[in-house]
Amino acid sequence: MLNAEELDRRGADPTMLDLLRWHGAEEVEHRSVAFDLFMHVDGGYRRRARTWATAFAALMFLWQRGSRFFMANDPTLVDAHVSFKDFYVAGKRGTLPATGDMLRSIPRYLSRAYHPSQEGSTEQAVAYLASSPAAVAAEKRAE
């Protein structure tokens, strides 16, 4: 989200874009907590791989179902549908995660040497959190 400049170029709603980027920055900031806890409590590679496969399948199902729900309830859309091709094309345009990037992340995650700290930039996330329009406005209200 922090690097999705195409959303800016296409005129995405600035408030929603700030919310998405803020959330993305927060995820980078605490990305290792669950992984480190799992490694401390269990740490089994087979369990991690099995859990990844289950979570991946569930997220794909929920993402598709959620997209269909939102599209079905958006009064501005007529005869809208969700397809993998649409997702792929939007990824190529830079408005959704690129399919190739997501597929290349799978072997990285499934590597025995993986740690979430290898993903994303903490410095970039902290800088966004400090400059987020909503965060800046909240700080001004607090003063």
mmCIF file of C-alpha atoms in Angstrom:
data_model
loop_
_atom_site.group_PDB
_atom_site.id
_atom_site.type_symbol
_atom_site.label_atom_id
_atom_site.label_comp_id
_atom_site.label_asym_id
_atom_site.label_seq_id
_atom_site.Cartn_x
_atom_site.Cartn_y
_atom_site.Cartn_z
ATOM 1 C CA MET A 1 0.000 0.000 0.000
ATOM 2 C CA LEU A 2 2.795 2.393 0.829
ATOM 3 C CA ASN A 3 4.152 2.137 -2.719
ATOM 4 C CA ALA A 4 0.861 2.023 -4.658
ATOM 5 C CA GLU A 5 1.344 5.332 -6.507
ATOM 6 C CA GLU A 6 -1.068 4.271 -9.256
ATOM 7 C CA LEU A 7 -3.938 4.762 -6.797
ATOM 8 C CA ASP A 8 -2.883 8.415 -6.424
ATOM 9 C CA ARG A 9 -2.624 8.855 -10.192
ATOM 10 C CA ARG A 10 -6.105 7.413 -10.671
ATOM 11 C CA GLY A 11 -7.624 9.790 -8.135
ATOM 12 C CA ALA A 12 -8.482 7.378 -5.331
ATOM 13 C CA ASP A 13 -10.386 8.983 -2.483
ATOM 14 C CA PRO A 14 -7.679 10.611 -0.332
ATOM 15 C CA THR A 15 -9.314 9.683 2.974
ATOM 16 C CA MET A 16 -9.669 6.017 2.001
ATOM 17 C CA LEU A 17 -6.142 5.966 0.592
ATOM 18 C CA ASP A 18 -4.793 7.406 3.836
ATOM 19 C CA LEU A 19 -6.720 4.757 5.797
ATOM 20 C CA LEU A 20 -5.322 1.944 3.622
ATOM 21 C CA ARG A 21 -1.775 3.276 3.828
ATOM 22 C CA TRP A 22 -2.023 3.872 7.571
ATOM 23 C CA HIS A 23 -3.212 0.279 8.024
ATOM 24 C CA GLY A 24 -0.402 -1.006 5.790
ATOM 25 C CA ALA A 25 2.158 0.974 7.781
ATOM 26 C CA GLU A 26 0.755 -0.410 11.047
ATOM 27 C CA GLU A 27 1.057 -3.950 9.665
ATOM 28 C CA VAL A 28 4.724 -3.355 8.813
ATOM 29 C CA GLU A 29 5.313 -1.921 12.260
ATOM 30 C CA HIS A 30 4.088 -5.058 14.059
ATOM 31 C CA ARG A 31 4.567 -7.687 11.335
ATOM 32 C CA SER A 32 6.770 -9.997 13.401
ATOM 33 C CA VAL A 33 4.690 -10.333 16.572
ATOM 34 C CA ALA A 34 2.526 -13.334 15.610
ATOM 35 C CA PHE A 35 5.384 -15.066 13.786
ATOM 36 C CA ASP A 36 7.766 -14.660 16.725
ATOM 37 C CA LEU A 37 5.118 -15.915 19.155
ATOM 38 C CA PHE A 38 4.469 -18.973 16.953
ATOM 39 C CA MET A 39 8.206 -19.695 16.761
ATOM 40 C CA HIS A 40 8.463 -19.409 20.556
ATOM 41 C CA VAL A 41 5.428 -21.602 21.311
ATOM 42 C CA ASP A 42 5.721 -24.222 18.562
ATOM 43 C CA GLY A 43 8.026 -23.293 15.702
ATOM 44 C CA GLY A 44 7.307 -26.437 13.704
ATOM 45 C CA TYR A 45 7.940 -25.970 9.983
ATOM 46 C CA ARG A 46 5.271 -28.477 8.884
ATOM 47 C CA ARG A 47 2.649 -26.776 11.052
ATOM 48 C CA ARG A 48 3.656 -23.379 9.611
ATOM 49 C CA ALA A 49 3.359 -24.674 6.027
ATOM 50 C CA ARG A 50 0.040 -26.412 6.762
ATOM 51 C CA THR A 51 -1.352 -23.291 8.435
ATOM 52 C CA TRP A 52 -0.198 -21.165 5.497
ATOM 53 C CA ALA A 53 -2.057 -23.425 3.044
ATOM 54 C CA THR A 54 -5.239 -23.307 5.132
ATOM 55 C CA ALA A 55 -5.049 -19.532 5.603
ATOM 56 C CA PHE A 56 -4.292 -18.979 1.903
ATOM 57 C CA ALA A 57 -7.345 -20.982 0.825
ATOM 58 C CA ALA A 58 -9.569 -19.241 3.375
ATOM 59 C CA LEU A 59 -8.351 -15.774 2.399
ATOM 60 C CA MET A 60 -8.888 -16.445 -1.313
ATOM 61 C CA PHE A 61 -12.439 -17.589 -0.590
ATOM 62 C CA LEU A 62 -13.179 -14.643 1.702
ATOM 63 C CA TRP A 63 -11.615 -12.110 -0.672
ATOM 64 C CA GLN A 64 -13.741 -13.349 -3.565
ATOM 65 C CA ARG A 65 -16.886 -13.522 -1.442
ATOM 66 C CA GLY A 66 -16.277 -10.060 0.045
ATOM 67 C CA SER A 67 -15.663 -8.544 -3.379
ATOM 68 C CA ARG A 68 -18.876 -10.038 -4.702
ATOM 69 C CA PHE A 69 -20.802 -8.767 -1.677
ATOM 70 C CA PHE A 70 -19.500 -5.209 -2.015
ATOM 71 C CA MET A 71 -20.095 -5.157 -5.755
ATOM 72 C CA ALA A 72 -23.611 -6.538 -5.380
ATOM 73 C CA ASN A 73 -24.413 -3.811 -2.847
ATOM 74 C CA ASP A 74 -22.839 -0.892 -4.727
ATOM 75 C CA PRO A 75 -25.691 1.025 -6.375
ATOM 76 C CA THR A 76 -23.286 2.606 -8.883
ATOM 77 C CA LEU A 77 -22.351 -0.740 -10.459
ATOM 78 C CA VAL A 78 -24.489 -2.440 -13.071
ATOM 79 C CA ASP A 79 -23.931 -6.098 -14.001
ATOM 80 C CA ALA A 80 -20.606 -6.210 -12.167
ATOM 81 C CA HIS A 81 -18.724 -9.444 -11.618
ATOM 82 C CA VAL A 82 -15.436 -10.509 -10.074
ATOM 83 C CA SER A 83 -13.001 -12.696 -11.972
ATOM 84 C CA PHE A 84 -9.388 -13.739 -11.651
ATOM 85 C CA LYS A 85 -8.687 -12.003 -14.967
ATOM 86 C CA ASP A 86 -9.978 -8.698 -13.552
ATOM 87 C CA PHE A 87 -7.771 -9.144 -10.483
ATOM 88 C CA TYR A 88 -4.768 -9.959 -12.676
ATOM 89 C CA VAL A 89 -5.334 -6.914 -14.908
ATOM 90 C CA ALA A 90 -5.796 -4.595 -11.910
ATOM 91 C CA GLY A 91 -2.519 -5.940 -10.519
ATOM 92 C CA LYS A 92 -0.764 -5.158 -13.794
ATOM 93 C CA ARG A 93 -2.199 -1.622 -13.617
ATOM 94 C CA GLY A 94 -0.976 -1.183 -10.045
ATOM 95 C CA THR A 95 -4.366 -0.786 -8.380
ATOM 96 C CA LEU A 96 -4.296 -4.204 -6.666
ATOM 97 C CA PRO A 97 -1.441 -6.476 -5.613
ATOM 98 C CA ALA A 98 0.274 -7.954 -8.665
ATOM 99 C CA THR A 99 -0.350 -11.674 -9.098
ATOM 100 C CA GLY A 100 3.311 -12.309 -9.917
ATOM 101 C CA ASP A 101 4.466 -10.497 -6.768
ATOM 102 C CA MET A 102 2.092 -12.556 -4.649
ATOM 103 C CA LEU A 103 3.193 -15.829 -6.269
ATOM 104 C CA ARG A 104 6.873 -14.943 -5.754
ATOM 105 C CA SER A 105 6.186 -14.291 -2.068
ATOM 106 C CA ILE A 106 5.070 -17.898 -1.471
ATOM 107 C CA PRO A 107 8.515 -19.542 -1.715
ATOM 108 C CA ARG A 108 9.984 -16.723 0.390
ATOM 109 C CA TYR A 109 7.459 -17.403 3.152
ATOM 110 C CA LEU A 110 7.836 -21.164 2.913
ATOM 111 C CA SER A 111 11.624 -20.930 3.195
ATOM 112 C CA ARG A 112 12.885 -22.307 6.495
ATOM 113 C CA ALA A 113 14.992 -19.130 6.867
ATOM 114 C CA TYR A 114 11.998 -16.781 6.519
ATOM 115 C CA HIS A 115 11.295 -14.006 8.995
ATOM 116 C CA PRO A 116 8.717 -11.208 8.480
ATOM 117 C CA SER A 117 11.362 -8.552 9.137
ATOM 118 C CA GLN A 118 12.616 -9.331 5.609
ATOM 119 C CA GLU A 119 9.383 -7.860 4.172
ATOM 120 C CA GLY A 120 8.598 -4.159 3.919
ATOM 121 C CA SER A 121 10.516 -1.166 5.209
ATOM 122 C CA THR A 122 10.133 -0.187 8.845
ATOM 123 C CA GLU A 123 11.592 3.250 8.118
ATOM 124 C CA GLN A 124 9.050 3.876 5.337
ATOM 125 C CA ALA A 125 6.181 2.715 7.567
ATOM 126 C CA VAL A 126 7.222 4.912 10.499
ATOM 127 C CA ALA A 127 7.671 7.890 8.168
ATOM 128 C CA TYR A 128 4.151 7.395 6.789
ATOM 129 C CA LEU A 129 2.647 7.066 10.248
ATOM 130 C CA ALA A 130 4.256 10.379 11.159
ATOM 131 C CA SER A 131 3.008 12.141 8.011
ATOM 132 C CA SER A 132 -0.419 10.531 7.527
ATOM 133 C CA PRO A 133 -3.021 13.286 6.987
ATOM 134 C CA ALA A 134 -5.309 11.732 9.608
ATOM 135 C CA ALA A 135 -2.463 11.331 12.109
ATOM 136 C CA VAL A 136 -1.296 14.911 11.544
ATOM 137 C CA ALA A 137 -4.877 16.219 11.975
ATOM 138 C CA ALA A 138 -5.327 14.161 15.160
ATOM 139 C CA GLU A 139 -2.054 15.491 16.541
ATOM 140 C CA LYS A 140 -3.158 19.080 15.824
ATOM 141 C CA ARG A 141 -6.491 18.454 17.590
ATOM 142 C CA ALA A 142 -4.647 17.031 20.590
ATOM 143 C CA GLU A 143 -2.485 20.152 20.867
#
